[in-house]
Amino acid sequence: MTESFVGLWRGIFTHKNLLSVFSCFHIMISIFLLLNEKKFANRFIYFFVAILQLLLIFFSGSSTGIVTLVIATIFSLSLVFIIKIKNKYLLAAFSTFYLFLISLSIYITIDLIGKIVSAFGKDLTFSGRTIIWQAVIQMIKEKPLFGYGYGTFWQVGSLTYNYVNEYVPDTDFHLQSHNGFLDIFTSIGLVGFILIMITIFIYLKRNLILILRTKNNIFLFPLIYLIFFIIYNLQESFFIEQNFVMWTFYVYFYTLLSLKTKEKDNNLKISMKDQ
């Protein structure tokens, strides 16, 4: 553990950011349960659990967790509200307005993010992440199409590992880009990146279809998770991560949505034949 991390909570995890990501994940679950629970006692329990998880993020000292939580919560609640609008003209109007607000919020929240990270003793490089990104991008340019191969870029002692860690002016040794999208490029290149983006598009499309067709709130959670997953991957690396539960959840939800969409399509075909 580096000297700057002394006194920060990490729980049973090997790093404070892992405590932060799992706490964020549990808060997103609590938000989903709060949206769908009517009993006051249960709502109080979910709210209380969310507060406890928020405290864990605070004491972990993870600015990444705080920023991700704020952005993911705002985006999730906004989308949940918009999706529930039944009138298609009103839905189109709110969707357009929502896109405008997103564009505006990107500008406004720059100052807010700066204040949040400053409160944790950080700067807008997010603990040197932007410097790491610069070094990684330089190496990606050498092999942009297929990358360096799965799991090889950050192998200790490799040329790429040594280059990035010598480029970054700190005493830590980095084993990832702290950006899931960049790590896709390092592992499987542009080809792999396009394939991953296709899975995200299919995931989102099927998720929205099921939400609109079934009106079942249970399908809101995969959408909330996708938002959380994408935002966190802007500062940490979850994509195609071996033996990591967050990537496993993404694959699980993708498979679940595929099966449920196929089931609904088959039911629709049967009902049309019966008519």
PDB file of C-alpha atoms in Angstrom:
ATOM      1  CA  MET A   1       0.000   0.000   0.000  1.00  0.00           C
ATOM      2  CA  THR A   2       1.392   3.446  -0.940  1.00  0.00           C
ATOM      3  CA  GLU A   3       1.857   6.122   1.696  1.00  0.00           C
ATOM      4  CA  SER A   4      -0.953   8.249   0.235  1.00  0.00           C
ATOM      5  CA  PHE A   5      -3.430   5.403   0.870  1.00  0.00           C
ATOM      6  CA  VAL A   6      -2.574   4.953   4.551  1.00  0.00           C
ATOM      7  CA  GLY A   7      -5.676   5.386   6.717  1.00  0.00           C
ATOM      8  CA  LEU A   8      -8.103   4.947   3.810  1.00  0.00           C
ATOM      9  CA  TRP A   9     -10.611   2.109   4.013  1.00  0.00           C
ATOM     10  CA  ARG A  10     -10.436  -0.829   1.626  1.00  0.00           C
ATOM     11  CA  GLY A  11     -12.285  -3.497   3.633  1.00  0.00           C
ATOM     12  CA  ILE A  12     -11.696  -7.051   2.418  1.00  0.00           C
ATOM     13  CA  PHE A  13     -10.470  -5.802  -0.948  1.00  0.00           C
ATOM     14  CA  THR A  14      -6.926  -5.308  -2.156  1.00  0.00           C
ATOM     15  CA  HIS A  15      -7.503  -1.673  -3.140  1.00  0.00           C
ATOM     16  CA  LYS A  16      -9.718   1.197  -2.008  1.00  0.00           C
ATOM     17  CA  ASN A  17     -11.170   1.587  -5.508  1.00  0.00           C
ATOM     18  CA  LEU A  18     -12.499  -1.979  -5.371  1.00  0.00           C
ATOM     19  CA  LEU A  19     -14.336  -1.160  -2.139  1.00  0.00           C
ATOM     20  CA  SER A  20     -15.663   1.937  -3.879  1.00  0.00           C
ATOM     21  CA  VAL A  21     -16.941   0.122  -6.977  1.00  0.00           C
ATOM     22  CA  PHE A  22     -18.774  -2.563  -4.998  1.00  0.00           C
ATOM     23  CA  SER A  23     -20.291   0.098  -2.740  1.00  0.00           C
ATOM     24  CA  CYS A  24     -21.482   2.009  -5.816  1.00  0.00           C
ATOM     25  CA  PHE A  25     -22.951  -1.194  -7.201  1.00  0.00           C
ATOM     26  CA  HIS A  26     -24.897  -1.818  -3.984  1.00  0.00           C
ATOM     27  CA  ILE A  27     -26.169   1.772  -3.987  1.00  0.00           C
ATOM     28  CA  MET A  28     -27.479   1.290  -7.541  1.00  0.00           C
ATOM     29  CA  ILE A  29     -29.275  -1.865  -6.328  1.00  0.00           C
ATOM     30  CA  SER A  30     -30.755   0.104  -3.422  1.00  0.00           C
ATOM     31  CA  ILE A  31     -31.966   2.830  -5.789  1.00  0.00           C
ATOM     32  CA  PHE A  32     -33.658   0.241  -7.984  1.00  0.00           C
ATOM     33  CA  LEU A  33     -35.337  -1.384  -4.956  1.00  0.00           C
ATOM     34  CA  LEU A  34     -36.446   2.005  -3.635  1.00  0.00           C
ATOM     35  CA  LEU A  35     -38.096   2.797  -6.970  1.00  0.00           C
ATOM     36  CA  ASN A  36     -40.103  -0.419  -6.863  1.00  0.00           C
ATOM     37  CA  GLU A  37     -40.907  -0.819  -3.160  1.00  0.00           C
ATOM     38  CA  LYS A  38     -44.137   0.491  -1.644  1.00  0.00           C
ATOM     39  CA  LYS A  39     -43.762  -0.591   1.986  1.00  0.00           C
ATOM     40  CA  PHE A  40     -42.231   2.153   4.136  1.00  0.00           C
ATOM     41  CA  ALA A  41     -40.261  -0.294   6.334  1.00  0.00           C
ATOM     42  CA  ASN A  42     -38.552  -1.875   3.335  1.00  0.00           C
ATOM     43  CA  ARG A  43     -37.867   1.496   1.751  1.00  0.00           C
ATOM     44  CA  PHE A  44     -36.242   2.648   4.992  1.00  0.00           C
ATOM     45  CA  ILE A  45     -33.996  -0.456   5.033  1.00  0.00           C
ATOM     46  CA  TYR A  46     -32.891   0.106   1.424  1.00  0.00           C
ATOM     47  CA  PHE A  47     -32.222   3.787   2.145  1.00  0.00           C
ATOM     48  CA  PHE A  48     -30.249   2.918   5.281  1.00  0.00           C
ATOM     49  CA  VAL A  49     -28.117   0.392   3.349  1.00  0.00           C
ATOM     50  CA  ALA A  50     -27.438   3.022   0.668  1.00  0.00           C
ATOM     51  CA  ILE A  51     -26.256   5.490   3.326  1.00  0.00           C
ATOM     52  CA  LEU A  52     -23.902   2.866   4.787  1.00  0.00           C
ATOM     53  CA  GLN A  53     -22.451   2.198   1.326  1.00  0.00           C
ATOM     54  CA  LEU A  54     -22.050   5.934   0.765  1.00  0.00           C
ATOM     55  CA  LEU A  55     -20.045   6.163   3.989  1.00  0.00           C
ATOM     56  CA  LEU A  56     -17.802   3.339   2.780  1.00  0.00           C
ATOM     57  CA  ILE A  57     -17.097   5.281  -0.427  1.00  0.00           C
ATOM     58  CA  PHE A  58     -16.350   8.424   1.575  1.00  0.00           C
ATOM     59  CA  PHE A  59     -13.930   6.712   3.970  1.00  0.00           C
ATOM     60  CA  SER A  60     -12.239   4.886   1.084  1.00  0.00           C
ATOM     61  CA  GLY A  61     -11.175   8.304  -0.187  1.00  0.00           C
ATOM     62  CA  SER A  62     -12.130   7.316  -3.729  1.00  0.00           C
ATOM     63  CA  SER A  63     -13.008  10.372  -5.808  1.00  0.00           C
ATOM     64  CA  THR A  64     -13.714   7.942  -8.660  1.00  0.00           C
ATOM     65  CA  GLY A  65     -16.517   6.368  -6.624  1.00  0.00           C
ATOM     66  CA  ILE A  66     -18.125   9.689  -5.696  1.00  0.00           C
ATOM     67  CA  VAL A  67     -18.041  11.111  -9.233  1.00  0.00           C
ATOM     68  CA  THR A  68     -19.331   7.866 -10.747  1.00  0.00           C
ATOM     69  CA  LEU A  69     -22.109   7.575  -8.190  1.00  0.00           C
ATOM     70  CA  VAL A  70     -23.349  11.125  -8.766  1.00  0.00           C
ATOM     71  CA  ILE A  71     -23.342  10.873 -12.568  1.00  0.00           C
ATOM     72  CA  ALA A  72     -24.761   7.325 -12.716  1.00  0.00           C
ATOM     73  CA  THR A  73     -27.574   8.161 -10.274  1.00  0.00           C
ATOM     74  CA  ILE A  74     -28.628  11.283 -12.195  1.00  0.00           C
ATOM     75  CA  PHE A  75     -28.557   9.478 -15.553  1.00  0.00           C
ATOM     76  CA  SER A  76     -30.381   6.409 -14.200  1.00  0.00           C
ATOM     77  CA  LEU A  77     -33.210   8.296 -12.501  1.00  0.00           C
ATOM     78  CA  SER A  78     -33.659  10.532 -15.551  1.00  0.00           C
ATOM     79  CA  LEU A  79     -33.868   7.598 -17.951  1.00  0.00           C
ATOM     80  CA  VAL A  80     -36.249   5.687 -15.689  1.00  0.00           C
ATOM     81  CA  PHE A  81     -38.537   8.718 -15.634  1.00  0.00           C
ATOM     82  CA  ILE A  82     -38.396   9.207 -19.414  1.00  0.00           C
ATOM     83  CA  ILE A  83     -39.009   5.541 -20.234  1.00  0.00           C
ATOM     84  CA  LYS A  84     -42.207   5.519 -18.167  1.00  0.00           C
ATOM     85  CA  ILE A  85     -43.764   8.262 -20.318  1.00  0.00           C
ATOM     86  CA  LYS A  86     -46.526   6.632 -22.407  1.00  0.00           C
ATOM     87  CA  ASN A  87     -47.346   9.398 -24.882  1.00  0.00           C
ATOM     88  CA  LYS A  88     -44.937   9.022 -27.818  1.00  0.00           C
ATOM     89  CA  TYR A  89     -44.894  12.763 -28.616  1.00  0.00           C
ATOM     90  CA  LEU A  90     -44.208  13.646 -25.004  1.00  0.00           C
ATOM     91  CA  LEU A  91     -41.565  10.922 -24.932  1.00  0.00           C
ATOM     92  CA  ALA A  92     -39.837  12.390 -27.984  1.00  0.00           C
ATOM     93  CA  ALA A  93     -39.961  15.896 -26.483  1.00  0.00           C
ATOM     94  CA  PHE A  94     -38.519  14.780 -23.141  1.00  0.00           C
ATOM     95  CA  SER A  95     -35.842  12.685 -24.880  1.00  0.00           C
ATOM     96  CA  THR A  96     -34.717  15.683 -26.947  1.00  0.00           C
ATOM     97  CA  PHE A  97     -34.698  17.894 -23.863  1.00  0.00           C
ATOM     98  CA  TYR A  98     -32.786  15.188 -21.988  1.00  0.00           C
ATOM     99  CA  LEU A  99     -30.053  15.117 -24.651  1.00  0.00           C
ATOM    100  CA  PHE A 100     -29.807  18.911 -24.392  1.00  0.00           C
ATOM    101  CA  LEU A 101     -29.455  18.676 -20.605  1.00  0.00           C
ATOM    102  CA  ILE A 102     -26.723  16.053 -20.956  1.00  0.00           C
ATOM    103  CA  SER A 103     -24.752  18.370 -23.255  1.00  0.00           C
ATOM    104  CA  LEU A 104     -25.258  21.287 -20.877  1.00  0.00           C
ATOM    105  CA  SER A 105     -24.396  19.235 -17.800  1.00  0.00           C
ATOM    106  CA  ILE A 106     -21.067  18.147 -19.298  1.00  0.00           C
ATOM    107  CA  TYR A 107     -20.003  21.793 -19.267  1.00  0.00           C
ATOM    108  CA  ILE A 108     -21.503  22.633 -15.873  1.00  0.00           C
ATOM    109  CA  THR A 109     -20.198  19.589 -14.010  1.00  0.00           C
ATOM    110  CA  ILE A 110     -16.546  20.205 -14.927  1.00  0.00           C
ATOM    111  CA  ASP A 111     -16.319  22.715 -12.085  1.00  0.00           C
ATOM    112  CA  LEU A 112     -18.309  20.426  -9.761  1.00  0.00           C
ATOM    113  CA  ILE A 113     -16.017  17.467 -10.463  1.00  0.00           C
ATOM    114  CA  GLY A 114     -13.022  19.682  -9.784  1.00  0.00           C
ATOM    115  CA  LYS A 115     -14.411  20.613  -6.367  1.00  0.00           C
ATOM    116  CA  ILE A 116     -15.224  16.982  -5.530  1.00  0.00           C
ATOM    117  CA  VAL A 117     -11.781  15.652  -6.394  1.00  0.00           C
ATOM    118  CA  SER A 118     -10.135  18.616  -4.626  1.00  0.00           C
ATOM    119  CA  ALA A 119     -12.035  17.682  -1.475  1.00  0.00           C
ATOM    120  CA  PHE A 120     -10.251  14.314  -1.610  1.00  0.00           C
ATOM    121  CA  GLY A 121      -6.856  15.945  -2.105  1.00  0.00           C
ATOM    122  CA  LYS A 122      -6.741  15.106  -5.799  1.00  0.00           C
ATOM    123  CA  ASP A 123      -6.597  17.112  -9.021  1.00  0.00           C
ATOM    124  CA  LEU A 124      -8.329  16.831 -12.381  1.00  0.00           C
ATOM    125  CA  THR A 125      -5.786  14.267 -13.552  1.00  0.00           C
ATOM    126  CA  PHE A 126      -7.739  11.838 -11.275  1.00  0.00           C
ATOM    127  CA  SER A 127      -4.651  10.580  -9.404  1.00  0.00           C
ATOM    128  CA  GLY A 128      -2.497  10.731 -12.527  1.00  0.00           C
ATOM    129  CA  ARG A 129      -4.918   8.821 -14.749  1.00  0.00           C
ATOM    130  CA  THR A 130      -4.726  11.292 -17.619  1.00  0.00           C
ATOM    131  CA  ILE A 131      -0.942  10.859 -17.693  1.00  0.00           C
ATOM    132  CA  ILE A 132      -1.379   7.067 -17.842  1.00  0.00           C
ATOM    133  CA  TRP A 133      -3.898   7.514 -20.669  1.00  0.00           C
ATOM    134  CA  GLN A 134      -1.385   9.579 -22.658  1.00  0.00           C
ATOM    135  CA  ALA A 135       1.243   6.833 -22.373  1.00  0.00           C
ATOM    136  CA  VAL A 136      -1.237   4.064 -23.227  1.00  0.00           C
ATOM    137  CA  ILE A 137      -2.550   5.947 -26.273  1.00  0.00           C
ATOM    138  CA  GLN A 138       1.012   6.278 -27.569  1.00  0.00           C
ATOM    139  CA  MET A 139       1.416   2.490 -27.366  1.00  0.00           C
ATOM    140  CA  ILE A 140      -2.015   1.852 -28.929  1.00  0.00           C
ATOM    141  CA  LYS A 141      -0.902   3.815 -31.990  1.00  0.00           C
ATOM    142  CA  GLU A 142       1.803   1.180 -32.563  1.00  0.00           C
ATOM    143  CA  LYS A 143      -0.730  -1.683 -32.870  1.00  0.00           C
ATOM    144  CA  PRO A 144      -4.171  -0.112 -33.363  1.00  0.00           C
ATOM    145  CA  LEU A 145      -5.948  -2.856 -35.307  1.00  0.00           C
ATOM    146  CA  PHE A 146      -5.606  -5.981 -33.163  1.00  0.00           C
ATOM    147  CA  GLY A 147      -3.838  -4.674 -30.063  1.00  0.00           C
ATOM    148  CA  TYR A 148      -1.116  -6.501 -28.150  1.00  0.00           C
ATOM    149  CA  GLY A 149      -3.108  -9.627 -27.293  1.00  0.00           C
ATOM    150  CA  TYR A 150      -5.325 -10.460 -24.353  1.00  0.00           C
ATOM    151  CA  GLY A 151      -3.546 -10.015 -21.017  1.00  0.00           C
ATOM    152  CA  THR A 152      -0.123  -9.223 -22.490  1.00  0.00           C
ATOM    153  CA  PHE A 153       0.006  -5.410 -22.411  1.00  0.00           C
ATOM    154  CA  TRP A 154       0.130  -5.185 -18.607  1.00  0.00           C
ATOM    155  CA  GLN A 155       2.266  -8.261 -18.035  1.00  0.00           C
ATOM    156  CA  VAL A 156       4.957  -7.315 -15.523  1.00  0.00           C
ATOM    157  CA  GLY A 157       8.314  -6.857 -17.246  1.00  0.00           C
ATOM    158  CA  SER A 158       6.901  -6.453 -20.759  1.00  0.00           C
ATOM    159  CA  LEU A 159       8.027  -3.544 -22.926  1.00  0.00           C
ATOM    160  CA  THR A 160       4.567  -1.960 -22.823  1.00  0.00           C
ATOM    161  CA  TYR A 161       4.301  -2.299 -19.037  1.00  0.00           C
ATOM    162  CA  ASN A 162       7.761  -0.770 -18.543  1.00  0.00           C
ATOM    163  CA  TYR A 163       7.067   2.078 -20.980  1.00  0.00           C
ATOM    164  CA  VAL A 164       3.851   3.194 -19.246  1.00  0.00           C
ATOM    165  CA  ASN A 165       5.245   2.929 -15.726  1.00  0.00           C
ATOM    166  CA  GLU A 166       8.400   4.831 -16.680  1.00  0.00           C
ATOM    167  CA  TYR A 167       6.253   7.486 -18.405  1.00  0.00           C
ATOM    168  CA  VAL A 168       4.125   8.120 -15.301  1.00  0.00           C
ATOM    169  CA  PRO A 169       5.935  10.320 -12.737  1.00  0.00           C
ATOM    170  CA  ASP A 170       4.954   8.475  -9.535  1.00  0.00           C
ATOM    171  CA  THR A 171       6.199   5.559  -7.461  1.00  0.00           C
ATOM    172  CA  ASP A 172       3.187   3.304  -8.050  1.00  0.00           C
ATOM    173  CA  PHE A 173       3.217   0.383 -10.475  1.00  0.00           C
ATOM    174  CA  HIS A 174       0.168   0.390 -12.726  1.00  0.00           C
ATOM    175  CA  LEU A 175      -1.424  -2.820 -13.994  1.00  0.00           C
ATOM    176  CA  GLN A 176      -4.262  -1.265 -16.018  1.00  0.00           C
ATOM    177  CA  SER A 177      -5.112   1.898 -17.956  1.00  0.00           C
ATOM    178  CA  HIS A 178      -7.753   2.953 -15.428  1.00  0.00           C
ATOM    179  CA  ASN A 179     -10.023   3.180 -18.453  1.00  0.00           C
ATOM    180  CA  GLY A 180     -11.869   0.124 -19.716  1.00  0.00           C
ATOM    181  CA  PHE A 181     -12.188   1.441 -23.269  1.00  0.00           C
ATOM    182  CA  LEU A 182      -8.434   1.995 -23.586  1.00  0.00           C
ATOM    183  CA  ASP A 183      -7.759  -1.470 -22.200  1.00  0.00           C
ATOM    184  CA  ILE A 184      -9.965  -2.946 -24.920  1.00  0.00           C
ATOM    185  CA  PHE A 185      -7.662  -1.320 -27.476  1.00  0.00           C
ATOM    186  CA  THR A 186      -4.519  -2.576 -25.718  1.00  0.00           C
ATOM    187  CA  SER A 187      -5.846  -6.143 -25.591  1.00  0.00           C
ATOM    188  CA  ILE A 188      -7.828  -6.688 -28.801  1.00  0.00           C
ATOM    189  CA  GLY A 189      -7.463  -3.444 -30.754  1.00  0.00           C
ATOM    190  CA  LEU A 190      -9.944  -1.575 -32.904  1.00  0.00           C
ATOM    191  CA  VAL A 191     -11.544  -4.810 -34.123  1.00  0.00           C
ATOM    192  CA  GLY A 192     -12.271  -5.915 -30.564  1.00  0.00           C
ATOM    193  CA  PHE A 193     -13.460  -2.426 -29.613  1.00  0.00           C
ATOM    194  CA  ILE A 194     -16.020  -2.423 -32.431  1.00  0.00           C
ATOM    195  CA  LEU A 195     -17.276  -5.863 -31.378  1.00  0.00           C
ATOM    196  CA  ILE A 196     -17.652  -4.763 -27.738  1.00  0.00           C
ATOM    197  CA  MET A 197     -19.528  -1.626 -28.827  1.00  0.00           C
ATOM    198  CA  ILE A 198     -21.868  -3.816 -30.898  1.00  0.00           C
ATOM    199  CA  THR A 199     -22.659  -5.902 -27.800  1.00  0.00           C
ATOM    200  CA  ILE A 200     -23.443  -2.709 -25.855  1.00  0.00           C
ATOM    201  CA  PHE A 201     -25.767  -1.522 -28.635  1.00  0.00           C
ATOM    202  CA  ILE A 202     -27.541  -4.906 -28.746  1.00  0.00           C
ATOM    203  CA  TYR A 203     -27.754  -4.986 -24.940  1.00  0.00           C
ATOM    204  CA  LEU A 204     -29.332  -1.513 -24.850  1.00  0.00           C
ATOM    205  CA  LYS A 205     -31.700  -2.211 -27.752  1.00  0.00           C
ATOM    206  CA  ARG A 206     -33.003  -5.461 -26.255  1.00  0.00           C
ATOM    207  CA  ASN A 207     -33.273  -3.913 -22.817  1.00  0.00           C
ATOM    208  CA  LEU A 208     -35.393  -1.013 -24.065  1.00  0.00           C
ATOM    209  CA  ILE A 209     -37.595  -3.350 -26.132  1.00  0.00           C
ATOM    210  CA  LEU A 210     -38.320  -5.507 -23.078  1.00  0.00           C
ATOM    211  CA  ILE A 211     -39.035  -2.471 -20.900  1.00  0.00           C
ATOM    212  CA  LEU A 212     -41.494  -1.023 -23.418  1.00  0.00           C
ATOM    213  CA  ARG A 213     -43.136  -4.345 -24.302  1.00  0.00           C
ATOM    214  CA  THR A 214     -43.523  -5.894 -20.882  1.00  0.00           C
ATOM    215  CA  LYS A 215     -43.919  -2.771 -18.689  1.00  0.00           C
ATOM    216  CA  ASN A 216     -42.091  -4.867 -16.104  1.00  0.00           C
ATOM    217  CA  ASN A 217     -39.895  -2.781 -13.817  1.00  0.00           C
ATOM    218  CA  ILE A 218     -37.517  -5.690 -13.270  1.00  0.00           C
ATOM    219  CA  PHE A 219     -35.964  -4.919 -16.652  1.00  0.00           C
ATOM    220  CA  LEU A 220     -35.014  -1.442 -15.455  1.00  0.00           C
ATOM    221  CA  PHE A 221     -32.172  -2.877 -13.411  1.00  0.00           C
ATOM    222  CA  PRO A 222     -30.096  -4.141 -16.384  1.00  0.00           C
ATOM    223  CA  LEU A 223     -30.397  -0.613 -17.811  1.00  0.00           C
ATOM    224  CA  ILE A 224     -29.282   0.973 -14.532  1.00  0.00           C
ATOM    225  CA  TYR A 225     -26.391  -1.481 -14.376  1.00  0.00           C
ATOM    226  CA  LEU A 226     -25.309  -0.686 -17.947  1.00  0.00           C
ATOM    227  CA  ILE A 227     -25.180   3.042 -17.145  1.00  0.00           C
ATOM    228  CA  PHE A 228     -23.132   2.368 -14.014  1.00  0.00           C
ATOM    229  CA  PHE A 229     -20.877  -0.076 -15.898  1.00  0.00           C
ATOM    230  CA  ILE A 230     -20.078   2.353 -18.726  1.00  0.00           C
ATOM    231  CA  ILE A 231     -19.461   5.357 -16.475  1.00  0.00           C
ATOM    232  CA  TYR A 232     -17.166   3.417 -14.141  1.00  0.00           C
ATOM    233  CA  ASN A 233     -15.201   2.103 -17.111  1.00  0.00           C
ATOM    234  CA  LEU A 234     -14.220   5.684 -17.881  1.00  0.00           C
ATOM    235  CA  GLN A 235     -11.939   5.607 -14.822  1.00  0.00           C
ATOM    236  CA  GLU A 236     -11.415   1.922 -14.059  1.00  0.00           C
ATOM    237  CA  SER A 237     -11.143  -1.194 -16.217  1.00  0.00           C
ATOM    238  CA  PHE A 238     -13.914  -3.819 -16.170  1.00  0.00           C
ATOM    239  CA  PHE A 239     -14.198  -4.813 -19.820  1.00  0.00           C
ATOM    240  CA  ILE A 240     -13.183  -8.430 -20.577  1.00  0.00           C
ATOM    241  CA  GLU A 241     -11.561  -8.586 -17.141  1.00  0.00           C
ATOM    242  CA  GLN A 242     -10.774 -12.163 -16.185  1.00  0.00           C
ATOM    243  CA  ASN A 243     -12.513 -13.505 -13.060  1.00  0.00           C
ATOM    244  CA  PHE A 244     -14.027 -10.114 -12.215  1.00  0.00           C
ATOM    245  CA  VAL A 245     -17.626 -10.054 -11.061  1.00  0.00           C
ATOM    246  CA  MET A 246     -18.589  -6.760 -12.755  1.00  0.00           C
ATOM    247  CA  TRP A 247     -17.742  -8.142 -16.221  1.00  0.00           C
ATOM    248  CA  THR A 248     -19.525 -11.365 -15.271  1.00  0.00           C
ATOM    249  CA  PHE A 249     -22.679  -9.373 -14.462  1.00  0.00           C
ATOM    250  CA  TYR A 250     -22.483  -7.644 -17.840  1.00  0.00           C
ATOM    251  CA  VAL A 251     -22.279 -11.003 -19.639  1.00  0.00           C
ATOM    252  CA  TYR A 252     -25.090 -12.382 -17.468  1.00  0.00           C
ATOM    253  CA  PHE A 253     -27.448  -9.483 -18.210  1.00  0.00           C
ATOM    254  CA  TYR A 254     -26.573  -9.581 -21.917  1.00  0.00           C
ATOM    255  CA  THR A 255     -27.421 -13.297 -22.040  1.00  0.00           C
ATOM    256  CA  LEU A 256     -30.595 -12.827 -19.981  1.00  0.00           C
ATOM    257  CA  LEU A 257     -31.852 -10.021 -22.222  1.00  0.00           C
ATOM    258  CA  SER A 258     -31.115 -12.105 -25.325  1.00  0.00           C
ATOM    259  CA  LEU A 259     -33.077 -15.081 -23.989  1.00  0.00           C
ATOM    260  CA  LYS A 260     -36.015 -12.958 -22.804  1.00  0.00           C
ATOM    261  CA  THR A 261     -36.201 -11.071 -26.108  1.00  0.00           C
ATOM    262  CA  LYS A 262     -36.209 -14.346 -28.047  1.00  0.00           C
ATOM    263  CA  GLU A 263     -38.918 -15.705 -25.724  1.00  0.00           C
ATOM    264  CA  LYS A 264     -41.109 -12.642 -26.281  1.00  0.00           C
ATOM    265  CA  ASP A 265     -40.612 -12.847 -30.050  1.00  0.00           C
ATOM    266  CA  ASN A 266     -41.634 -16.524 -30.066  1.00  0.00           C
ATOM    267  CA  ASN A 267     -44.722 -15.750 -27.977  1.00  0.00           C
ATOM    268  CA  LEU A 268     -45.644 -12.959 -30.383  1.00  0.00           C
ATOM    269  CA  LYS A 269     -45.310 -15.291 -33.394  1.00  0.00           C
ATOM    270  CA  ILE A 270     -47.490 -17.928 -31.693  1.00  0.00           C
ATOM    271  CA  SER A 271     -50.170 -15.390 -30.848  1.00  0.00           C
ATOM    272  CA  MET A 272     -50.209 -14.139 -34.460  1.00  0.00           C
ATOM    273  CA  LYS A 273     -50.592 -17.697 -35.777  1.00  0.00           C
ATOM    274  CA  ASP A 274     -53.479 -18.328 -33.412  1.00  0.00           C
ATOM    275  CA  GLN A 275     -55.262 -15.312 -34.814  1.00  0.00           C
TER     276      GLN A 275
END
